[in-house]
XYZ file of C-alpha atoms in Angstrom:
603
model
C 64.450 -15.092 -0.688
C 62.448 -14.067 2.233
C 59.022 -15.164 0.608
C 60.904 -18.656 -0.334
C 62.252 -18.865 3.462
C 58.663 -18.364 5.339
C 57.165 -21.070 3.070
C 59.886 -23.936 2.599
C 62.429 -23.783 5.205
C 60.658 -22.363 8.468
C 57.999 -24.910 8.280
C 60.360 -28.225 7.712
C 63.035 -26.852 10.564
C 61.302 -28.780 12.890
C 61.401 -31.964 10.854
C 65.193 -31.547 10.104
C 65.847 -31.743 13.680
C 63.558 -34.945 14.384
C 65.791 -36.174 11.486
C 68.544 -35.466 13.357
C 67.489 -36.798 16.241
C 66.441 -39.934 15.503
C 69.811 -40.588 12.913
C 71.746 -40.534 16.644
C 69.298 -42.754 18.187
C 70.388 -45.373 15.481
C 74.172 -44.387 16.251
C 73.133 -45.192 19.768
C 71.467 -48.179 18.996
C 74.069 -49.538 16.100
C 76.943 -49.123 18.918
C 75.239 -50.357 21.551
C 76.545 -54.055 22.709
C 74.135 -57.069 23.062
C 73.415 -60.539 21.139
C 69.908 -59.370 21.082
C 67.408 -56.293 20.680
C 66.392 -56.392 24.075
C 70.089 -56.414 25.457
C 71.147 -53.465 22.827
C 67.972 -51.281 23.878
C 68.786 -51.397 27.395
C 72.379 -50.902 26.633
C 71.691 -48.179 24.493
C 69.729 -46.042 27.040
C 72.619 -46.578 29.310
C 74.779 -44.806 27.091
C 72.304 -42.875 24.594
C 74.126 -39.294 25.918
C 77.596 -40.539 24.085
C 75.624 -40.390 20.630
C 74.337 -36.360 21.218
C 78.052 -35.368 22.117
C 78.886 -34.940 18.639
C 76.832 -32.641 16.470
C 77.804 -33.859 13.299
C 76.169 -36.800 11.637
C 78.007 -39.866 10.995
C 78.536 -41.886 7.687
C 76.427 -44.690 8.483
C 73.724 -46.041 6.046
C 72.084 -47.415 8.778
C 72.046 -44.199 11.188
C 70.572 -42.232 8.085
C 68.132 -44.871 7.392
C 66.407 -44.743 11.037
C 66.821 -40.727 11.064
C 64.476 -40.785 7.822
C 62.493 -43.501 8.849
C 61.617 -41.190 12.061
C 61.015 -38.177 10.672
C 58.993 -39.180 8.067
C 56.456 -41.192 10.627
C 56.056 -37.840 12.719
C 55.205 -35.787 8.936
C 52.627 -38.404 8.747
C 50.705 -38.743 12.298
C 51.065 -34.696 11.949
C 49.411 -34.653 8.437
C 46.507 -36.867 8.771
C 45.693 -35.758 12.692
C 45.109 -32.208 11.090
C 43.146 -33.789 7.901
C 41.076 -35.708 10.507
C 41.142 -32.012 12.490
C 38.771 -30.648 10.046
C 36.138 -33.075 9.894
C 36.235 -32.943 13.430
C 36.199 -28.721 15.023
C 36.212 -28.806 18.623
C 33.304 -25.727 19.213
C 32.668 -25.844 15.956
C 30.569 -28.841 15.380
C 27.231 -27.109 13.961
C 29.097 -24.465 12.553
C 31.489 -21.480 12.570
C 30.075 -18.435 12.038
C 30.716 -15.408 14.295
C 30.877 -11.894 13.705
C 34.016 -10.010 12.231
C 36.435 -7.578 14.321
C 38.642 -4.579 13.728
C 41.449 -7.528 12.452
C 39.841 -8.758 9.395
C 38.386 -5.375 8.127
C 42.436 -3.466 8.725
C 43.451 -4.961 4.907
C 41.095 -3.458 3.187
C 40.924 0.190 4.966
C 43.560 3.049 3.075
C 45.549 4.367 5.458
C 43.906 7.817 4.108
C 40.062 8.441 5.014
C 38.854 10.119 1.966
C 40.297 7.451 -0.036
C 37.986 4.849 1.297
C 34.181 3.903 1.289
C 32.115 4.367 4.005
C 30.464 0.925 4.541
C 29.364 1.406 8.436
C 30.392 3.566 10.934
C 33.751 1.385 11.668
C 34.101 -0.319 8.213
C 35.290 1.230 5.260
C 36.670 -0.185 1.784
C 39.444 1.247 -0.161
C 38.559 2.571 -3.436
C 41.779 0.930 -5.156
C 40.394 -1.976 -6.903
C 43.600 -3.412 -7.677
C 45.490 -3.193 -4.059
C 49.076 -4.746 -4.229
C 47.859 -8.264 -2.891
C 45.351 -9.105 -5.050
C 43.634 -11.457 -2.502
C 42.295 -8.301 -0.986
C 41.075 -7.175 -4.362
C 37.069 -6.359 -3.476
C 34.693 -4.447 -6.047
C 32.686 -1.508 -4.913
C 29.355 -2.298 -5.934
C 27.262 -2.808 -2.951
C 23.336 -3.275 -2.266
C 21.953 -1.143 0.846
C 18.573 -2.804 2.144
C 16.806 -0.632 4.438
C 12.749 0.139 5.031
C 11.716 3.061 5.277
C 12.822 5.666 7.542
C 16.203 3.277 8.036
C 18.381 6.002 7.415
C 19.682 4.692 3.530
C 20.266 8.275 2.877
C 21.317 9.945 6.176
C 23.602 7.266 7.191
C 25.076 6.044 3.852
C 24.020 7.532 0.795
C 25.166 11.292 2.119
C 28.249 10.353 3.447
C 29.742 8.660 0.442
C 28.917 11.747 -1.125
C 31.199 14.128 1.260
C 34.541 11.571 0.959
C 34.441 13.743 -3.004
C 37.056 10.712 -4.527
C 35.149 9.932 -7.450
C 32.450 10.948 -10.013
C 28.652 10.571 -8.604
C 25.516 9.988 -10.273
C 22.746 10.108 -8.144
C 18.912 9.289 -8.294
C 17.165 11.550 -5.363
C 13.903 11.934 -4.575
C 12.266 14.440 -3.909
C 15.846 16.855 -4.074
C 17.107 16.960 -0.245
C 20.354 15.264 -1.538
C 21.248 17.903 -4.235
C 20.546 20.928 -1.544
C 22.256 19.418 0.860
C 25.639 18.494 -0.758
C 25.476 20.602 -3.624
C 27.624 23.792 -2.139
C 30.138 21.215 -0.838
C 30.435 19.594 -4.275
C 30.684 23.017 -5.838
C 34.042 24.369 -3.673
C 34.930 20.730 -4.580
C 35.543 21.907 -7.892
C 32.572 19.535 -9.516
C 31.324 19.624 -12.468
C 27.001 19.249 -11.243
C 24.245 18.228 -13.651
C 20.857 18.206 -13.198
C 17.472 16.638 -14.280
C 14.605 17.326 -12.512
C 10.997 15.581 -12.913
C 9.748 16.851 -10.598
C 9.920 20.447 -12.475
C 10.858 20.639 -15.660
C 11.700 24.321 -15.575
C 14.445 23.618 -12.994
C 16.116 20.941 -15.125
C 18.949 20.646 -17.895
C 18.222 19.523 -20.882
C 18.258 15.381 -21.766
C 17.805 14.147 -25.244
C 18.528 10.853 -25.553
C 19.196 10.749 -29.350
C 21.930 12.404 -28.684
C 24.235 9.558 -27.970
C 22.667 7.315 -30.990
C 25.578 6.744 -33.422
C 25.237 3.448 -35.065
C 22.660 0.845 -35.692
C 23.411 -0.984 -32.371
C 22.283 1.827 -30.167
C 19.545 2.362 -32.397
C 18.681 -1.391 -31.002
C 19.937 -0.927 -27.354
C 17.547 2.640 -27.057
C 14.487 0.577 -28.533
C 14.883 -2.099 -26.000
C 15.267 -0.198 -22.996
C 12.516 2.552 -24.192
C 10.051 -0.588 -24.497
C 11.478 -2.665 -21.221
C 10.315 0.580 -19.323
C 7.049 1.797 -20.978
C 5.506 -1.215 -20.826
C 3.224 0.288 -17.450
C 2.466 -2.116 -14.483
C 1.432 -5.123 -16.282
C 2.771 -7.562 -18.502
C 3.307 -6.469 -21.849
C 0.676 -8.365 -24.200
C 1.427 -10.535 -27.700
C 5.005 -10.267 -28.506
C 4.182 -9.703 -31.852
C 2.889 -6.215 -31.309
C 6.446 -5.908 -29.249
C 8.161 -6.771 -32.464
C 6.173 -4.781 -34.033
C 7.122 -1.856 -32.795
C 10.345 -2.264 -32.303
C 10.560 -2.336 -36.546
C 8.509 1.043 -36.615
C 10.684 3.067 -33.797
C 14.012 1.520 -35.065
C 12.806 3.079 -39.061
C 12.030 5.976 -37.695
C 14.925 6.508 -35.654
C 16.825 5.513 -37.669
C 15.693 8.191 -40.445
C 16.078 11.298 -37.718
C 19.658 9.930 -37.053
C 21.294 9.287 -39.912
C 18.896 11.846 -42.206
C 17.227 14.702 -40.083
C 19.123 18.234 -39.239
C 20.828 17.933 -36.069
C 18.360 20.250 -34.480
C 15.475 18.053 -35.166
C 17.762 14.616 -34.242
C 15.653 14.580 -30.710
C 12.669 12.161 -29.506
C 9.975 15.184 -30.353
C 10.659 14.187 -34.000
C 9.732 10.868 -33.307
C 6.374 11.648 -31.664
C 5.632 14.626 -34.670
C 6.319 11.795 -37.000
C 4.164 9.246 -35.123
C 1.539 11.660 -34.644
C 1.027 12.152 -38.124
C 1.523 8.829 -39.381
C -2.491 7.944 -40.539
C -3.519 4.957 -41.725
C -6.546 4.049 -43.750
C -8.484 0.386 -43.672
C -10.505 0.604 -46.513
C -7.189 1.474 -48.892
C -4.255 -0.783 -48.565
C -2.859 2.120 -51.467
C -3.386 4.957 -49.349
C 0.427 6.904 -48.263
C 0.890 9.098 -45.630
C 3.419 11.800 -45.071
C 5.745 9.696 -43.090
C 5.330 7.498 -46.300
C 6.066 9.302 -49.430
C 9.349 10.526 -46.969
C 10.699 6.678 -46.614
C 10.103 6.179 -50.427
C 11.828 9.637 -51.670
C 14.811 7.289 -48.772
C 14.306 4.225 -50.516
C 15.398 5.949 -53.828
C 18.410 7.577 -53.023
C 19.735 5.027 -50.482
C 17.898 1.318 -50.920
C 19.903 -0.191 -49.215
C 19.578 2.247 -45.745
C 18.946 0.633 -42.467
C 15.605 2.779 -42.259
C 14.308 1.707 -45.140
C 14.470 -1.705 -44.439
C 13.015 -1.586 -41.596
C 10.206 0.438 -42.154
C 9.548 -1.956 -45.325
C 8.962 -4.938 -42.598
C 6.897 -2.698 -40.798
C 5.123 -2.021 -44.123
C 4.302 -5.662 -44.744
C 1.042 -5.002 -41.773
C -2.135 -4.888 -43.631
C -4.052 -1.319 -42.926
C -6.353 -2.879 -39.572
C -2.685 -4.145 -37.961
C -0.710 -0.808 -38.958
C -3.111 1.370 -37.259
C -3.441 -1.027 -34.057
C 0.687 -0.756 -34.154
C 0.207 3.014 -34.345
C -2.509 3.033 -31.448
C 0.267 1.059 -29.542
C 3.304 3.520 -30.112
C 0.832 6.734 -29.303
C 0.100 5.228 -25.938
C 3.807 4.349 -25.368
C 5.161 7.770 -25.995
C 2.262 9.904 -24.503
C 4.100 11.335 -22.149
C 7.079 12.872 -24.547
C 4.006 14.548 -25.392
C 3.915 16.935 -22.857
C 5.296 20.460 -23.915
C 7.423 21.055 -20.776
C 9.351 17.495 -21.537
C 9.047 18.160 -25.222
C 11.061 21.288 -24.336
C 13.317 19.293 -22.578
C 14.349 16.761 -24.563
C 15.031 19.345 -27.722
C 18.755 18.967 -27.092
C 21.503 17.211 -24.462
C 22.996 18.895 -21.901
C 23.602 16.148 -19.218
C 26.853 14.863 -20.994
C 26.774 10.701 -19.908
C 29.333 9.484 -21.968
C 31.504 12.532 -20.300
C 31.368 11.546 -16.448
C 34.409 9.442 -16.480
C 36.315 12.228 -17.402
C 36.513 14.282 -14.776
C 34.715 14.870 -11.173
C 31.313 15.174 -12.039
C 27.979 14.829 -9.775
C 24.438 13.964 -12.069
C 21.578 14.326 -10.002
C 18.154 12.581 -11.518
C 15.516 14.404 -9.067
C 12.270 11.887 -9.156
C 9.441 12.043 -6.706
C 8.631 9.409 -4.472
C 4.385 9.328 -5.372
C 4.200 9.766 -9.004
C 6.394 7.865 -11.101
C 5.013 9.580 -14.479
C 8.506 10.307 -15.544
C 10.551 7.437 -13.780
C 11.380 5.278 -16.726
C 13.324 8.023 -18.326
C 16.108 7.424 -15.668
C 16.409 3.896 -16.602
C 16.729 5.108 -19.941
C 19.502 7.276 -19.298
C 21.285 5.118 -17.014
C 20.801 2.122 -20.182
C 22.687 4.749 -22.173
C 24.899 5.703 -19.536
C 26.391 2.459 -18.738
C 27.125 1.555 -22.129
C 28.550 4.730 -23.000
C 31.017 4.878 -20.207
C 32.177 0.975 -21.070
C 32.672 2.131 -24.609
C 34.933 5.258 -23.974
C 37.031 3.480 -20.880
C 37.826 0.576 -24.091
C 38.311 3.047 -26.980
C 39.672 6.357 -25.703
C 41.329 5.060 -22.650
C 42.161 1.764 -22.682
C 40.004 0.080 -20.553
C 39.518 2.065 -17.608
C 37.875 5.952 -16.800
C 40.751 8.119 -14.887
C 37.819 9.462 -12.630
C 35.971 6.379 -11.024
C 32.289 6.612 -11.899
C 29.989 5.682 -8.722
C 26.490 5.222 -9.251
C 23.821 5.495 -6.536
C 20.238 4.778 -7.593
C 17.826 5.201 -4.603
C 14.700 3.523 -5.229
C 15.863 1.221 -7.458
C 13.049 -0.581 -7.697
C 10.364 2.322 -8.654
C 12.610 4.136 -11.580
C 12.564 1.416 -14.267
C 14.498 -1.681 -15.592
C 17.724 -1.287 -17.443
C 18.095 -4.391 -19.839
C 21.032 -6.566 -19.379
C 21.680 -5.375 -15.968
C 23.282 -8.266 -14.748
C 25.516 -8.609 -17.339
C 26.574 -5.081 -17.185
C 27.339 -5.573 -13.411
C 29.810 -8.183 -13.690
C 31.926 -6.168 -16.222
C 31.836 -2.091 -14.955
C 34.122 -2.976 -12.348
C 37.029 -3.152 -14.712
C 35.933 0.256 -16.213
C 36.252 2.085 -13.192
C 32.767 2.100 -12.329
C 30.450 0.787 -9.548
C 27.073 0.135 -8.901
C 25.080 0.808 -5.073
C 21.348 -0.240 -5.334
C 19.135 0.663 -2.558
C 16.410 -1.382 -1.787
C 13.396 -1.602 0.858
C 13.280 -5.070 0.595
C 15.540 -8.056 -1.328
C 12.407 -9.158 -3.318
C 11.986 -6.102 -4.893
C 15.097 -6.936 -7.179
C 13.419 -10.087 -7.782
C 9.883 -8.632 -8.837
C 11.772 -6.155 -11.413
C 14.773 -8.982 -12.896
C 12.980 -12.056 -12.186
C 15.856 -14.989 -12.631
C 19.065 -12.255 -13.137
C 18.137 -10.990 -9.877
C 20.289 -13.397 -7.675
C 23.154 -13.126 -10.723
C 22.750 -8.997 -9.602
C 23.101 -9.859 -6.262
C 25.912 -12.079 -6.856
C 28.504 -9.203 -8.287
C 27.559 -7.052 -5.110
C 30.651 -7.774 -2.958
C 28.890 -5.633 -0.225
C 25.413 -5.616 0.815
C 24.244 -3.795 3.741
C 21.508 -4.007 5.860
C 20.117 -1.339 8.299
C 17.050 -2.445 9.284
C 13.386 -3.425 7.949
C 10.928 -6.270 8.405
C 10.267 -7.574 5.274
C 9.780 -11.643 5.795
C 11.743 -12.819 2.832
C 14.601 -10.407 3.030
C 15.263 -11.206 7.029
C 15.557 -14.853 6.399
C 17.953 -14.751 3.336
C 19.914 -12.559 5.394
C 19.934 -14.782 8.476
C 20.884 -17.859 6.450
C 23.417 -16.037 4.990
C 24.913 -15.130 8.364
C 25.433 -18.753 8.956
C 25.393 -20.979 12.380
C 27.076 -20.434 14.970
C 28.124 -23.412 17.873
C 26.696 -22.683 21.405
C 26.600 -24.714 24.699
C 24.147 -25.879 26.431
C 23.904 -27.138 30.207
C 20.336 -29.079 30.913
C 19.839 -29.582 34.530
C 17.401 -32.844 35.685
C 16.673 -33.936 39.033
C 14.986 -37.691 39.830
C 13.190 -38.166 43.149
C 12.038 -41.181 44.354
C 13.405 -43.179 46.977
C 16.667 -41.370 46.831
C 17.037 -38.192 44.864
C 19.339 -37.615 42.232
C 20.788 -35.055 40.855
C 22.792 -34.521 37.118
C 24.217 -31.827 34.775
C 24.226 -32.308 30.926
C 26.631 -30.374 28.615
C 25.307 -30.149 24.640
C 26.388 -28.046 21.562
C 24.054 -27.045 19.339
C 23.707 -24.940 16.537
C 22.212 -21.617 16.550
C 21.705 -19.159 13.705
C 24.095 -16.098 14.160
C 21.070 -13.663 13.878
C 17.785 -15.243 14.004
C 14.695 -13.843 12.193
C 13.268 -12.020 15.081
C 17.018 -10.745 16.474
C 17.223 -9.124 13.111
C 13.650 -7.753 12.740
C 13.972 -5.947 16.407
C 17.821 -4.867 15.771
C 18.383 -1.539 17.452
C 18.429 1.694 15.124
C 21.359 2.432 15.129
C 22.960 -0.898 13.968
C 23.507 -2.452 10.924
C 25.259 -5.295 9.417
C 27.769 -6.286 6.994
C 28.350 -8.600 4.749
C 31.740 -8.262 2.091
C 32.190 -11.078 0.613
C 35.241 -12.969 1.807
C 34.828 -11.825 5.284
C 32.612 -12.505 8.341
C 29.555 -10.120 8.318
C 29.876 -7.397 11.383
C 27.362 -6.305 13.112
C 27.784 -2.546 13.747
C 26.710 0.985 14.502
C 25.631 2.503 11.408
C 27.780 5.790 10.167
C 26.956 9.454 11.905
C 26.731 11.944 9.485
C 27.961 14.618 12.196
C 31.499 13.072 12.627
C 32.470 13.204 9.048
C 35.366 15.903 8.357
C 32.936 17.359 5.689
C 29.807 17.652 7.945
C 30.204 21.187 8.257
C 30.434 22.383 4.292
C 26.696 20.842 4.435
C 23.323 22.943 4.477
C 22.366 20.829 7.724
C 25.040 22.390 9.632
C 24.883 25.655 8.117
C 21.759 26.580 6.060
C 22.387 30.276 5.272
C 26.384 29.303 3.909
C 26.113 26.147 2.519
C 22.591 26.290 0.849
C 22.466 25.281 -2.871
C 20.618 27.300 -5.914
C 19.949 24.737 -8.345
C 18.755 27.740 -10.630
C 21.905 29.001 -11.718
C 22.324 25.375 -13.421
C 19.323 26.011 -15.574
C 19.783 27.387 -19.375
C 17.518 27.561 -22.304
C 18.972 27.935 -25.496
C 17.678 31.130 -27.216
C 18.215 30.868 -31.467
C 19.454 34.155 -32.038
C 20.073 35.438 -35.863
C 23.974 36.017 -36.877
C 23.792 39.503 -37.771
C 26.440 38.791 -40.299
C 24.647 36.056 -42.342
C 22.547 36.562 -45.282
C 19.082 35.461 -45.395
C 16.315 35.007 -48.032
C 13.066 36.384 -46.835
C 10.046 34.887 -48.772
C 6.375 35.640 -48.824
C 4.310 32.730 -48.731
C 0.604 32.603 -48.278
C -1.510 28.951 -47.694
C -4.709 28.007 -45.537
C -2.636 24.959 -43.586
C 1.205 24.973 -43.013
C 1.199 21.890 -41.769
C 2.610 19.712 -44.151
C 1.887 16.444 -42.663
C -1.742 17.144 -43.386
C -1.249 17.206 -47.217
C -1.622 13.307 -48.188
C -2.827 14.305 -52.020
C 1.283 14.964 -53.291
C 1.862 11.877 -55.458
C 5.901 13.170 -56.015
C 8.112 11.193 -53.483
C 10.523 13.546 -54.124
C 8.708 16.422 -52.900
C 9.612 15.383 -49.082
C 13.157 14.996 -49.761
């Protein structure tokens, strides 16, 4: 009743008494004397004040008619002087743009501080995506844009960090991030994994075969592994693309659905690659990898493997070993023994993070990217596994909220289908913060799905950087504001004048230089809905938290990343039996035998 009260009734109150006035101007006028209108009106002013002594209306057609007739003319000059009101904005002729206050960021704070994100150092966003009026509804994916030295991960990426309300995966050069917040995390009863790059041997294990199931992440693995192997340039003829893409999704398919489980890892796939050999000069000849598919093809014809390794088959002997040449180059560096080691089994649990508090730290370095791409492989996986067990196992959203921070976004890789993935995490409980040197590194790395990226980030930050491009999207998107401006002129002659002239005119709310040469600690704001603020960018020292960090105290809060380091030892069950035999041949490699005519004899 109340809603129903503040929008019908309150607003028309005034109109039902200009009804009611004007019904006893016509009871005025209707008993007013006079043979004509003149005589009446001036009769009726004289004795107007008889009509308002009676409150109640009368039962006159005529005193109703002039009642509605009034009120009804003010609704109108009211309705079209405010539709006129907006083509016309006194001040705001050139435009309306100014920056936002403490007022129209108060809806979307919680009440509670460590329920919130930290956007600046006097903004913050509630982590309830679905507050009780949904017009304040806002994801939490955001885009920081800062140049180096700008303080992306002293001023934002740490703090979010510290508020310890949701599950964090985190890409961090170099390490600082996991030392400094690691201890913290820890006493916050989270669940840290690691993988390191930068040294293998103080990494968990990854092995992104792992979390291949079906057919369709068979497909979804092959695309991202060849979106981000492809090296610097453009990848060449699409038909050695599609080429490979048969060969890795046969053999993939074969360690999945065929191999042990201890040998379902990508070290399979380079053995098998490795020892695939091809010979020109006999279309006939088979290879290991060879007789294995056709001992396949017997038992199970109709297996996705085969079929796709008899497309790949259909290459004449010159093409298959140009396809091979391709593949060894793309998966050189699984080749390594420390990543071959690795990648032998999982340990970083990705489909898992949604389940409970967990922190996943990727540890890159900033000057070699050798080993970037495999964090756009995991996050490919990631992101897709996280959508798929928020829909089947908990229908439709995680019960921890998943928050992904990728520093340097734009050196660790491409995951495919990015922007579509964007636009649907949020209802999964997850969130994406991309951090950026500069806006047109996005666009280098998605081409054309780079503005649809940018488009599902309801927040994007700047703190500072002078990147041409990226300062004047960001002052056009702060809009125009209307100024005034007084010229002064002065005539002389035979006698001197004088005048004063008052003009608006627009001027941009930032311009391009204001924003190149804004102060260090500032920053600025834009959430989409909102007017952007322009504000003092968050210190690290005032958060509750500050002082569980290794920055405020080294010696207590310092974080051993060692302890989180395993390697799995195959140790013999005492209580199993085991056949020892003695077997004595010049070459146990098997792959090197291509004289066995049996098919059979690889099954």
């Amino acid at each position: 009743m109340s809603d129903k009260l503040k929008r019908y009734i309150l607003p028309n109150l005034l109109y039902l008494f200009l009804f009611w006035v004007f019904l006893k101007i016509g009871t005025a006028y209707r008993m007013a004397e006079g043979t004509n209108f003149g005589q009446k009106l001036i009769k009726m002013i004289e004795t107007i004040g008889h009509a308002f002594e009676t409150i109640a209306p009368g039962f006159y057609g005529f005193d109703w008619l002039i009642g509605l007739i009034g009120a009804v003319t003010i609704w109108l000059l009211v309705y079209f002087k405010a539709k006129n009101g907006k083509k016309f904005r006194k001040n705001e002729e050139y435009g309306s743009a100014r920056w936002g206050t403490a007022k129209d960021i108060k809806p979307f704070i919680d009440p509670k501080f460590e329920n919130n994100v930290i956007l600046t150092g006097t903004e913050f966003l509630t982590i309830n995506t679905r507050p009780k009026n949904p017009a304040n509804a806002r994801n939490l994916n955001c885009c920081v844009i800062g140049s180096s030295g700008s303080g992306k991960t002293r001023f934002w990426l740490t703090p979010q960090l510290l508020q310890a309300h949701s599950s964090y995966v985190v890409v961090d050069p170099k390490g600082g991030i996991l030392g400094q917040v690691g201890a913290f995390l820890t006493r916050k009863d989270y669940k840290i994994k690691v993988f390191n790059s930068i040294d293998f041997s103080m990494s968990m294990h990854y092995n992104p075969l792992a979390y291949v199931k079906t057919e369709n992440d068979i497909l979804k693995f092959v695309n991202a592994l060849i979106a981000n192997t492809k090296g610097d340039g453009k990848e060449g003829d699409e038909f050695w693309t599609k080429a490979e893409t048969l060969l890795y999704c046969a053999l993939i398919g074969y360690i999945v659905f065929e191999a042990p489980e201890e040998e379902r890892n990508i070290n399979t796939l380079v053995e098998l690659i490795n020892n695939m050999e091809v010979r020109e000069d006999d279309e006939n000849f088979k290879n290991a990898v060879d007789y294995m598919f056709d001992g396949l093809a017997k038992r199970k014809p109709d297996h996705f493997a085969v079929r796709q390794y008899a497309k790949y088959k259909l290459a004449s002997g010159k093409t298959a070993k140009s396809i091979l040449i391709s593949c060894g180059a793309r998966l050189a560096p699984f080749d390594i023994p420390q990543l071959r080691e690795i990648m032998s089994y999982d340990e970083m649990e990705l489909d898992c993070m949604g389940d409970r508090k967990t922190a996943t730290f990727f540890i890159i370095s900033d000057t070699d990217t050798t080993y970037n791409f495999i964090v756009a492989l995991a996050f490919s996986q990631m992101f897709n596994l996280l959508c798929e067990r928020a829909d089947n196992k908990y229908g439709g959203r995680l019960p921890c909220h998943v928050r992904v921070l990728w520093d340097e976004a734009a050196n660790t890789g491409q995951v495919p289908n990015l922007e579509k993935l964007v636009a649907v995490i949020r209802s999964r409980e997850i969130s994406l913060c991309l951090f950026l040197q500069a806006q047109s590194q996005l666009k280098a790395l998605y081409k054309d799905h780079a503005e649809t990226i940018m488009g599902n980030m309801d927040s994007v930050i700047f703190l500072g950087g002078r990147e041409h491009s990226t300062i004047k999207e960001i002052s056009e998107a702060l809009g125009k504001e209307t100024i005034s401006m007084y010229t002064d002129s002065r005539t002389r002659g035979q006698s001197e004048s004088y005048g004063q002239n008052l003009q608006r005119l627009g001027k941009e709310l930032m311009t391009i230089d204001e924003l190149a040469t804004m102060p260090g600690n500032r920053c600025i704001l834009q959430l989409r809905g909102l007017r952007p603020f322009y504000s003092l960018k968050y210190d690290l020292k005032k958060h509750p938290n500050y002082g569980q960090t290794a920055e405020a105290d080294k010696k207590r809060n310092a974080f051993n990343p060692v302890r989180l380091v395993t390697r799995r030892i195959k140790r013999l069950d005492p209580n199993e039996l085991y056949t020892v035999y003695d077997v004595e041949v010049e070459d146990d490699d098997i792959f090197n035998y291509d004289d066995i005519d049996d098919p059979d004899a690889f099954t």
